[in-house]
Short mmCIF file of C-alpha atoms and ligand atoms in Angstrom, two decimals:
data_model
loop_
_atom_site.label_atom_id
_atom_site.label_comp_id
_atom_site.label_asym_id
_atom_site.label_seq_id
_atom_site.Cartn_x
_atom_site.Cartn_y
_atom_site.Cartn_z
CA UNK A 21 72.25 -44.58 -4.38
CA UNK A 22 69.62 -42.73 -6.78
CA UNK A 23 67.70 -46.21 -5.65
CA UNK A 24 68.09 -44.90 -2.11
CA UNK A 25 67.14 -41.35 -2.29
CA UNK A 26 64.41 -41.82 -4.67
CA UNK A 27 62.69 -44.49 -2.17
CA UNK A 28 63.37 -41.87 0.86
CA UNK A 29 61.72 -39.40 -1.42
CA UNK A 30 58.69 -41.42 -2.28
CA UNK A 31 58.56 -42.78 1.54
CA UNK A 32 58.74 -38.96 3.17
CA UNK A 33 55.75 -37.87 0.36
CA UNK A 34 53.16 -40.65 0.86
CA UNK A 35 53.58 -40.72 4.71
CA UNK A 36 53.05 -36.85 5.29
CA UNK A 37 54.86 -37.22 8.81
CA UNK A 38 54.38 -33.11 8.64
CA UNK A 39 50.96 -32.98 8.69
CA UNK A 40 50.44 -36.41 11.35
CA UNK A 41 52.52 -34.66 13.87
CA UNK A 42 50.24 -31.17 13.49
CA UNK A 43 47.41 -32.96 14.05
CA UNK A 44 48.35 -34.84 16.77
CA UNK A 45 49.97 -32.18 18.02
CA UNK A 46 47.21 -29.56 17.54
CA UNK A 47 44.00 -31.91 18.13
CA UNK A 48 42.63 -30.21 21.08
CA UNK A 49 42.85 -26.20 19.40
CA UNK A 50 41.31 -28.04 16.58
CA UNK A 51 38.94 -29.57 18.29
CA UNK A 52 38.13 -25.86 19.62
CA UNK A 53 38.51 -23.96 16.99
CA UNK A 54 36.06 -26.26 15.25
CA UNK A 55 33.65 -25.88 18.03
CA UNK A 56 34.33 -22.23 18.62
CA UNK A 57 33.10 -21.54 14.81
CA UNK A 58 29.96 -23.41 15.28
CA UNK A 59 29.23 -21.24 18.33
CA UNK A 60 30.03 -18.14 16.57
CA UNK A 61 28.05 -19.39 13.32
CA UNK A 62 25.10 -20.10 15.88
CA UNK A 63 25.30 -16.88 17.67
CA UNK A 64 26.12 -14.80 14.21
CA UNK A 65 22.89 -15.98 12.92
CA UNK A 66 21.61 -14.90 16.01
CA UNK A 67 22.56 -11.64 15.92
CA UNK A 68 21.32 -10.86 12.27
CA UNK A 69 17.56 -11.76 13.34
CA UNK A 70 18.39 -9.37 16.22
CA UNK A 71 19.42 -6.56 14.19
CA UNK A 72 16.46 -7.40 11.54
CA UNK A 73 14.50 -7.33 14.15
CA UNK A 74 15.45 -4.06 15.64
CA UNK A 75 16.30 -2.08 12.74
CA UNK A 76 12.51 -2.41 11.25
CA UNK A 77 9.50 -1.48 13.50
CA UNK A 78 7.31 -4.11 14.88
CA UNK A 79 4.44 -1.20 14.50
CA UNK A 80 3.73 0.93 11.39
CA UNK A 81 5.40 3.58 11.85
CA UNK A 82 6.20 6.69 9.47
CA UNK A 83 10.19 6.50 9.80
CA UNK A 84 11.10 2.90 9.46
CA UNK A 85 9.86 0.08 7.86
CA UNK A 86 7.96 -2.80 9.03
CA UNK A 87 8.09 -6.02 7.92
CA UNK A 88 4.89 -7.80 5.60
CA UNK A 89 4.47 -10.51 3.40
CA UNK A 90 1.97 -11.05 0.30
CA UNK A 91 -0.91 -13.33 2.27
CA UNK A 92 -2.84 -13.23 -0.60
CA UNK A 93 -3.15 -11.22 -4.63
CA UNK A 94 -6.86 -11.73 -6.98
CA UNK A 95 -5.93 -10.49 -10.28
CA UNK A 96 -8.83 -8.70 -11.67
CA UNK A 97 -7.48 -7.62 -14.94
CA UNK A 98 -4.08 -7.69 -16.91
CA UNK A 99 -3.78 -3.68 -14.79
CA UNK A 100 -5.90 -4.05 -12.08
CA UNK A 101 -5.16 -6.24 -8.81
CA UNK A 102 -5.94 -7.10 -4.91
CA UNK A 103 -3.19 -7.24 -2.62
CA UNK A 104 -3.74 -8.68 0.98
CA UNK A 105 -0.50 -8.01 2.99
CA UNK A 106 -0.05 -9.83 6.26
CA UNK A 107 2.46 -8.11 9.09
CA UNK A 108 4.96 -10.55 10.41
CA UNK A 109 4.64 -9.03 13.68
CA UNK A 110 1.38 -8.84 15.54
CA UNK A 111 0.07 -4.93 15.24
CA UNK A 112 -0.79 -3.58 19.01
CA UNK A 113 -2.29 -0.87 18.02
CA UNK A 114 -5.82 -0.81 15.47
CA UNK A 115 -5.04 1.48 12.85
CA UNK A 116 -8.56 1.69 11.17
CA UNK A 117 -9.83 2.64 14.96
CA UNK A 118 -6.73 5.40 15.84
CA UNK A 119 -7.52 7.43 11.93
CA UNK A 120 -10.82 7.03 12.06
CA UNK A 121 -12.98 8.11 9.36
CA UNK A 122 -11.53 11.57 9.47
CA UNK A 123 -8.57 11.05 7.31
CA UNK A 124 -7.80 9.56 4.03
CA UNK A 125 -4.17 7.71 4.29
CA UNK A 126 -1.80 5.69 2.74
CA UNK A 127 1.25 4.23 3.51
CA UNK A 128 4.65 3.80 1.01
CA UNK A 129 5.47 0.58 -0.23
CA UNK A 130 9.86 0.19 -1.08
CA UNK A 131 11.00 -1.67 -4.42
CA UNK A 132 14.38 -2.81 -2.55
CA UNK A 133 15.98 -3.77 -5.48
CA UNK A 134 15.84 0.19 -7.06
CA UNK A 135 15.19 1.58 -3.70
CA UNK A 136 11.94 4.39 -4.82
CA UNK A 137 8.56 3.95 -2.58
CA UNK A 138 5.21 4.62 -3.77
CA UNK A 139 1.98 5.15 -1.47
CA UNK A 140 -0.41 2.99 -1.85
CA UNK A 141 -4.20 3.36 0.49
CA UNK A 142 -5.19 0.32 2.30
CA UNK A 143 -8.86 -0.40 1.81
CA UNK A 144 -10.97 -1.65 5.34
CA UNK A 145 -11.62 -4.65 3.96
CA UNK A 146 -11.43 -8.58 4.38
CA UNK A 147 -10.39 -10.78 1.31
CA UNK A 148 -11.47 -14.32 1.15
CA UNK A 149 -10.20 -16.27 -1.92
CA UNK A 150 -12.36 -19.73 -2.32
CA UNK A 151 -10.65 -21.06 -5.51
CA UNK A 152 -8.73 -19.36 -8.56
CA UNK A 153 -11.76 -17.43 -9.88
CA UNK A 154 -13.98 -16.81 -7.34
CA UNK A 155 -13.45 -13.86 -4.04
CA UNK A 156 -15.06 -12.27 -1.82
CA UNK A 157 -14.50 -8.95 -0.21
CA UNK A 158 -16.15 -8.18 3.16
CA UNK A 159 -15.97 -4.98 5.33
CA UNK A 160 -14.11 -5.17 8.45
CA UNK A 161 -16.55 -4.02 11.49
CA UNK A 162 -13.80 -1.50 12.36
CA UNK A 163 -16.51 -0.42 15.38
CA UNK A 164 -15.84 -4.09 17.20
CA UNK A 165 -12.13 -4.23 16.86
CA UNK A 166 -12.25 -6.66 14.06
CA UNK A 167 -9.02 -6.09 12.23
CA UNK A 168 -8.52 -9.41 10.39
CA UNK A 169 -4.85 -9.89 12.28
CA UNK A 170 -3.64 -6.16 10.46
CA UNK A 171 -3.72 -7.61 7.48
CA UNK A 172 -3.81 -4.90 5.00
CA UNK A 173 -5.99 -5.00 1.36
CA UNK A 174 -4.79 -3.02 -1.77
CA UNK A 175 -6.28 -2.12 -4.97
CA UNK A 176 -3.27 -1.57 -7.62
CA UNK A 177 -3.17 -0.63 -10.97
CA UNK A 178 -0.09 -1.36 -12.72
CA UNK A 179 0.97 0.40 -15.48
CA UNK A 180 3.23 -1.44 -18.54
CA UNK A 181 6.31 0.21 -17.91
CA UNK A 182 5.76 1.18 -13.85
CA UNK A 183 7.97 0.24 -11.73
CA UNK A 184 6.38 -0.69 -8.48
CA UNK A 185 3.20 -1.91 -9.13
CA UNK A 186 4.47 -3.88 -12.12
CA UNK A 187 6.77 -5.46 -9.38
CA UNK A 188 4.22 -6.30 -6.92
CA UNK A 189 2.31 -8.12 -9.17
CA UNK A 190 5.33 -10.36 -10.23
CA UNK A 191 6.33 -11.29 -6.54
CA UNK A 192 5.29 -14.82 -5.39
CA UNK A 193 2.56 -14.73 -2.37
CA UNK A 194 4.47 -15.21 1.02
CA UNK A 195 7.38 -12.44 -0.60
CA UNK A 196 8.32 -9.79 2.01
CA UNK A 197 7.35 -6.32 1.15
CA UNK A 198 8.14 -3.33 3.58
CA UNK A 199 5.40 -0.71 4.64
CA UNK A 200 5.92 2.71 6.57
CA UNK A 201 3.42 4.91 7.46
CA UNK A 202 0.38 5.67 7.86
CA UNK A 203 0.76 9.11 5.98
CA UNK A 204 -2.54 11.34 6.42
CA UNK A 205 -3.26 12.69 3.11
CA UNK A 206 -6.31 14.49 4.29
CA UNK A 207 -8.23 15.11 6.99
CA UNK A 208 -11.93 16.55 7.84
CA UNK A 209 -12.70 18.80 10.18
CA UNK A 210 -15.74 18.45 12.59
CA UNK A 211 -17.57 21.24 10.62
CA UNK A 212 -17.95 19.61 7.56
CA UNK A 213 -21.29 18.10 6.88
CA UNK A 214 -21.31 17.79 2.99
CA UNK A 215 -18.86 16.02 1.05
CA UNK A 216 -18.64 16.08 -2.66
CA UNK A 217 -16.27 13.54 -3.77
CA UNK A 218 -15.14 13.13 -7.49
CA UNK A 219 -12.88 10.44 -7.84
CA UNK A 220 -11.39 8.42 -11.18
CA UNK A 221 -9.61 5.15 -11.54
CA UNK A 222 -7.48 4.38 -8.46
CA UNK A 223 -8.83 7.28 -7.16
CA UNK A 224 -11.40 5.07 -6.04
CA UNK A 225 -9.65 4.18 -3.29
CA UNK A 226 -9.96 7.48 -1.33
CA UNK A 227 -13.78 7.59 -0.90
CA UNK A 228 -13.76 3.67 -0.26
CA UNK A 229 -11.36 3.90 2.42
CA UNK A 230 -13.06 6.25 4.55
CA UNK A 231 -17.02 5.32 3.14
CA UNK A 232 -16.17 2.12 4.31
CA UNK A 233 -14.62 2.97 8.27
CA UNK A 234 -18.02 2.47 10.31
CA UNK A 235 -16.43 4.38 13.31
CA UNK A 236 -17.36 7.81 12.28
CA UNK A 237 -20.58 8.72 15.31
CA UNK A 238 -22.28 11.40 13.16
CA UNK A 239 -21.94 10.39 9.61
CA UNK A 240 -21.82 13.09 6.80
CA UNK A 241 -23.70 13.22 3.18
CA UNK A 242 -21.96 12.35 0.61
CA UNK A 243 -22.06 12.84 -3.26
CA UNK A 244 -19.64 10.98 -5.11
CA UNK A 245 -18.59 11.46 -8.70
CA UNK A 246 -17.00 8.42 -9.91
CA UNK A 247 -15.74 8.03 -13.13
CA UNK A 248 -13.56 4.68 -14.78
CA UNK A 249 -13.18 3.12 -18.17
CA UNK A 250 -14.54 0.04 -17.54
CA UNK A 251 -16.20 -0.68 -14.11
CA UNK A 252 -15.06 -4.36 -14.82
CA UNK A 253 -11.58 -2.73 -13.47
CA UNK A 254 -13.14 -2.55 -10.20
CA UNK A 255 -13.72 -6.20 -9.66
CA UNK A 256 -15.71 -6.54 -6.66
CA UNK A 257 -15.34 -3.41 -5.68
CA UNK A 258 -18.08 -2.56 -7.98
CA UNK A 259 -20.79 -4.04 -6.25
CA UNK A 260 -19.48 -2.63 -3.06
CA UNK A 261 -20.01 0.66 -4.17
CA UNK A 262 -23.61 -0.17 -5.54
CA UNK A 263 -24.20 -1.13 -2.11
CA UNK A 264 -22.86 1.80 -0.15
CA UNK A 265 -25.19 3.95 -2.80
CA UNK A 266 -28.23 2.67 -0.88
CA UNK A 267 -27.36 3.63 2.24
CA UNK A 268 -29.09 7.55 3.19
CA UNK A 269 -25.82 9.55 3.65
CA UNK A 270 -23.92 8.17 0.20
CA UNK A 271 -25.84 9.25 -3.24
CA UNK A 272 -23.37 8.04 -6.01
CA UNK A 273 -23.15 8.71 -9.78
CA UNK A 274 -21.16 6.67 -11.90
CA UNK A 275 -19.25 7.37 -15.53
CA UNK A 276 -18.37 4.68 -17.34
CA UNK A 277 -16.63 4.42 -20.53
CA UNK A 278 -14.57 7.62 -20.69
CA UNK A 279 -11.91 9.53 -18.04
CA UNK A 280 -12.79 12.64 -19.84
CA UNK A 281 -15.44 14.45 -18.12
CA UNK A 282 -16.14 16.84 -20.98
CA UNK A 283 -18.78 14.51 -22.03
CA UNK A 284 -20.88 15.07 -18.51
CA UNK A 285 -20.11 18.81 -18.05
CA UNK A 286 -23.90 19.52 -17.50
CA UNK A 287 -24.85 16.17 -15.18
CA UNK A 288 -21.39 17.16 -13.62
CA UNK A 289 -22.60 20.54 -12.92
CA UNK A 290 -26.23 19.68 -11.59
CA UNK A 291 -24.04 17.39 -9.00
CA UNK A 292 -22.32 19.74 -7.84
CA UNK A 293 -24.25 22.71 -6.06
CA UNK A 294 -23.77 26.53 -7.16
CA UNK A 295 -22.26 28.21 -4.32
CA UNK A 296 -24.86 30.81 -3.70
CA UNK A 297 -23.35 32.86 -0.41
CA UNK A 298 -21.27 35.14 -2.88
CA UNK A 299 -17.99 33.35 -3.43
CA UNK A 300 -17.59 33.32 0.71
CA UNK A 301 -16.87 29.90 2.18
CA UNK A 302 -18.89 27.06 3.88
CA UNK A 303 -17.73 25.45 6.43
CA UNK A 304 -20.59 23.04 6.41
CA UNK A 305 -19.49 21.87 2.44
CA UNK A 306 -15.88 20.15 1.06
CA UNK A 307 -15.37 18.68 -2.32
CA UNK A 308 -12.15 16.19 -2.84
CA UNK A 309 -10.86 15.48 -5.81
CA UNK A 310 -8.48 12.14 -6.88
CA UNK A 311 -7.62 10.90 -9.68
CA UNK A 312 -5.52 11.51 -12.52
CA UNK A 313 -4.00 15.21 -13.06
CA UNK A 314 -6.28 15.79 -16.30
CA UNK A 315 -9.36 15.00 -14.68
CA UNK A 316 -8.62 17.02 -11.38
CA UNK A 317 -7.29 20.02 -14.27
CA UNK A 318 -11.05 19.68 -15.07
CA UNK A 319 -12.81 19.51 -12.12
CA UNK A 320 -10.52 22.32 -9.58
CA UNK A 321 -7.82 23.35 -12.11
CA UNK A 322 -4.01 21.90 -12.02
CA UNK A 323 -1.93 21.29 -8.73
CA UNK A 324 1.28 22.96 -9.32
CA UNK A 325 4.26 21.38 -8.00
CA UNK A 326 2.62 18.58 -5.78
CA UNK A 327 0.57 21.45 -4.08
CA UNK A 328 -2.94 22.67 -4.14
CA UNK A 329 -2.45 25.33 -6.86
CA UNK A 330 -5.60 27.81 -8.17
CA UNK A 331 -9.01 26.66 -7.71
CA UNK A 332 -10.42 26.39 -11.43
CA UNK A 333 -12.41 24.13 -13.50
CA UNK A 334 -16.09 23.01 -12.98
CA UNK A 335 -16.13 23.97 -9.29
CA UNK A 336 -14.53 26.93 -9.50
CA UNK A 337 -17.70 27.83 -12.32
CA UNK A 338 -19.77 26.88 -9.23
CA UNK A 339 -18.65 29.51 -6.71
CA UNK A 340 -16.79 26.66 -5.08
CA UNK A 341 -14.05 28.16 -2.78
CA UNK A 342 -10.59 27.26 -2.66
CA UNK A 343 -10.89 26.64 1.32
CA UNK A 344 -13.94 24.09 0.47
CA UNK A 345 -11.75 22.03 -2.41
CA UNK A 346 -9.22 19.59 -1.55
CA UNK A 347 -7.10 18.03 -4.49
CA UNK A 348 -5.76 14.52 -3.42
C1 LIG B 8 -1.41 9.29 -1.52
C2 LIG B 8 -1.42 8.31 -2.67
C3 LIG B 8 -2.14 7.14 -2.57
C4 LIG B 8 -2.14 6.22 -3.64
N1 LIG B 8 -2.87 5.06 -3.54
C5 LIG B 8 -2.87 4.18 -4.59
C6 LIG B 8 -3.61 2.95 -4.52
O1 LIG B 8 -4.22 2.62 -3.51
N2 LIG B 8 -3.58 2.14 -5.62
C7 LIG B 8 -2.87 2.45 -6.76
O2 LIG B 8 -2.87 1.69 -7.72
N3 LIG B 8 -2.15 3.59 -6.83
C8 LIG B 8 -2.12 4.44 -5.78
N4 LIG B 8 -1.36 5.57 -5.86
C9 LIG B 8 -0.46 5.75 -7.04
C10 LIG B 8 0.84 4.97 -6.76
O3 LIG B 8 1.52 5.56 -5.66
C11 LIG B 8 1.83 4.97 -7.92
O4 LIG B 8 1.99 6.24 -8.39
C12 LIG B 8 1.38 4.09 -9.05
O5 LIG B 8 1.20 2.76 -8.59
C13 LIG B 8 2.42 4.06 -10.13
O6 LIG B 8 3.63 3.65 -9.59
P1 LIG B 8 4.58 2.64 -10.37
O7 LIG B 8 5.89 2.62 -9.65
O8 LIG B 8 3.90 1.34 -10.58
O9 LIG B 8 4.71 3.31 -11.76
P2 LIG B 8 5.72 4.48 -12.19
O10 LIG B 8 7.07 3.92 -12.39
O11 LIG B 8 5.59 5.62 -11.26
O12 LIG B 8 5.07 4.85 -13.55
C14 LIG B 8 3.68 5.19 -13.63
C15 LIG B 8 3.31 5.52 -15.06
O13 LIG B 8 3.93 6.70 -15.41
C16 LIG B 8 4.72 6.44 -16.55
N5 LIG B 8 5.92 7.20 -16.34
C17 LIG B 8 6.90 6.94 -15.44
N6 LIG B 8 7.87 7.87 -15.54
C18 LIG B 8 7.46 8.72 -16.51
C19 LIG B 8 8.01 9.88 -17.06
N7 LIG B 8 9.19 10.39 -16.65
N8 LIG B 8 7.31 10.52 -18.04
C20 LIG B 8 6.14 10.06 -18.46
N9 LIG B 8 5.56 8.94 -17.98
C21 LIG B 8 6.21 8.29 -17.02
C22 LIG B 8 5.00 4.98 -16.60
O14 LIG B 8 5.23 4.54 -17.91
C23 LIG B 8 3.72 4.46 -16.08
O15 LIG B 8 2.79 4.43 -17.13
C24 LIG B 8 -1.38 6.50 -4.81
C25 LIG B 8 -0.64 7.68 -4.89
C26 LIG B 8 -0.65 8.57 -3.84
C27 LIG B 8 0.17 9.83 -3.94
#
C-alpha cells in the first residue's frame, strides 16, 4: 500500500502531465505570444529612436539639444585642450555664414549626469590630427561654404576641481555630448570701425572666433590686448595669432608671464587711445573685454551681478565711455 502510493507519487512528479497538457493545449497562444513580444520588442526599440530623435533638434537650436559626439580631443597641456565635436545629424543651415563676423557666440554644453551647462565658443577652425603629437589647425574659408561637415572646434581649460570641463576631457572620443544654442554674446553694430580688444586666457577665444570669420565685406581695425601665463597654453593657437598680427586691420600685443596687468599699466595705456571728444561717445570706436573678473576689474571696473556694471579701470582713465566698452 505505502509501496503503491509512494510509486503513484513518484510517477505523477517526474511525468508533469500538468504542464504536457498546457503546452499542448496552449501551443498556438504560445506560439503568439512569443511572436507578439518580438514584434513589440522590435517596434519598442523603434519607437525610442523615434522619440530620441524627435525630442532633440536635428539643428542647433537655443531651446533643445542636439545631438554630437567627440570626433576628435589634442591635449595641449594637463588644463588646456582641443575639442572637435561632430553633429550626428547633418546641419542645413551654415552657422559661421548666418552670425557672421558681427557677433561673438557660444553655445552650452550639458554634464547629464549633474545636469548644469556651461557655454563654451566654437572656434572657425579645422583640426587635423596626423599622429599622437603632432596637429594642425586650419581656418575654415567660411566665404565658400566650407564648414568641415558642422563639425565644431573648442579650446577648454579645465580647472582641478571644475566640473564640466574636467568631464569633457575624461570622455572617450566618439562619447555623445549635447549642444544648444548659438547664444549671441555680443554683437557690433555697422558703425563701429575700431575695435580694441583685451582678452586673457580663454578669453582668447572671443577675438579668435570672430578675427578668424572671413565673411565680414568691410573689415574693421583691430587692437588686441592679449595677455596669458604661458603662451605654450595656446598650443597652436599661438602661431595663429602671430599670423593674423600681419595682416593690416589686426595689430596685436601680447603679455606673457603674468594675468596681472599692473605690470603693463603704461604700454596698456599707450594701446589704448585717450578719448579726446570730452567724455562724449564714438560711435566709430568699441573696446571688449574677456577674461577673468580681476583682469576685466582692471581694465573697465567689475560687472555686478552678470551685468555690465560702472565703467572704471584703465579705460575709464582714458575717457573711454560706457556706451563704447563691452565686458564679455
Ligand atoms: C559666453 C561664454 C563663453 C565661454 N567660452 C569658453 C571657451 O570657449 N573655453 C573655455 O574653456 N571656457 C569658456 N567659458 C567658461 C566656461 O563656460 C566655464 O565657466 C569653465 O569651463 C568652467 O566650467 P567648469 O564646469 O569646468 O568648472 P566649474 O565647476 O564652473 O569651476 C570653475 C572653477 O571655479 C572654481 N569654483 C567652482 N565653484 C566655486 C565656488 N563656489 N567658489 C569658488 N570657486 C569655485 C572651481 O574650483 C574651478 O576652479 C565661457 C564662458 C562664457 C560665459
Amino acid at each position: 500500500m505505502l509501496l503503491r502510493s509512494f510509486t503513484r507519487l513518484y510517477t505523477r512528479s517526474t511525468k508533469s502531465p500538468v504542464s504536457k497538457s498546457f503546452f499542448q493545449r496552449y501551443r498556438k497562444q504560445i506560439k503568439l505570444g512569443i511572436a507578439g513580444t518580438a514584434v513589440a520588442t522590435v517596434l519598442g526599440f523603434g519607437y525610442c529612436e523615434y522619440v530620441i530623435h524627435t525630442t532633440w533638434t536635428v539643428e542647433l537650436d537655443e531651446d533643445q539639444f542636439t545631438r554630437y559626439k567627440i570626433s576628435q580631443r589634442v591635449d595641449i597641456d594637463p588644463h588646456h585642450y582641443f575639442l572637435e565635436a561632430k553633429p550626428l545629424s547633418e546641419q542645413k543651415i551654415n552657422i559661421w555664414k548666418k552670425l557672421t563676423s558681427n557677433k561673438i557666440w557660444s553655445l552650452e554644453v550639458k554634464q547629464p549626469e549633474i545636469m548644469i551647462v556651461r557655454n563654451y565658443t566654437p572656434l572657425p577652425l579645422k583640426l587635423t590630427v596626423n599622429n599622437k603629437d603632432d596637429y594642425q589647425l586650419e581656418p575654415l574659408d567660411i566665404k565658400n561654404n566650407d564648414t568641415n561637415g558642422g563639425k565644431l572646434l573648442f579650446y577648454i581649460k579645465n580647472y582641478d576641481n571644475g566640473e564640466v570641463g574636467r568631464w569633457m576631457r575624461n570622455l572617450d572620443v566618439g562619447s555623445r555630448i549635447d549642444l544648444r544654442g548659438p547664444f549671441v554674446e555680443y554683437e557690433f553694430k555697422d558703425d563701429t570701425k575700431n575695435v580694441n580688444m583685451y582678452t586673457a586666457g580663454t578669453g582668447v577665444v572671443s577675438a579668435l572666433q570672430i578675427l578668424l570669420n572671413n565673411t565680414l565685406e568691410n573689415p574693421r581695425t583691430f587692437t588686441w590686448v592679449h595677455t596669458s601665463h604661458d603662451m605654450n597654453e595656446l598650443g597652436k593657437l599661438y602661431p595663429m595669432m602671430i599670423n593674423l598680427n600681419k595682416t593690416n586691420d589686426i595689430s596685436l600685443r601680447l603679455f606673457s608671464d603674468t594675468y596681472s596687468i599692473r605690470d603693463n599699466i603704461e604700454e596698456l595705456m599707450k594701446l589704448t587711445p585717450a578719448n579726446t571728444q570730452n567724455l562724449s561717445f564714438n560711435k566709430e570706436f568699441m573696446a571688449l573685454v574677456c577674461g577673468p573678473d580681476g583682469f576685466i576689474k582692471s581694465l573697465a571696473g567689475a560687472k555686478v551681478d552678470l551685468r555690465q556694471g560702472p565703467l572704471d579701470g584703465i579705460l575709464k582713465h582714458q575717457g573711454w565711455t560706457k556706451d563704447n566698452v563691452f565686458k564679455l
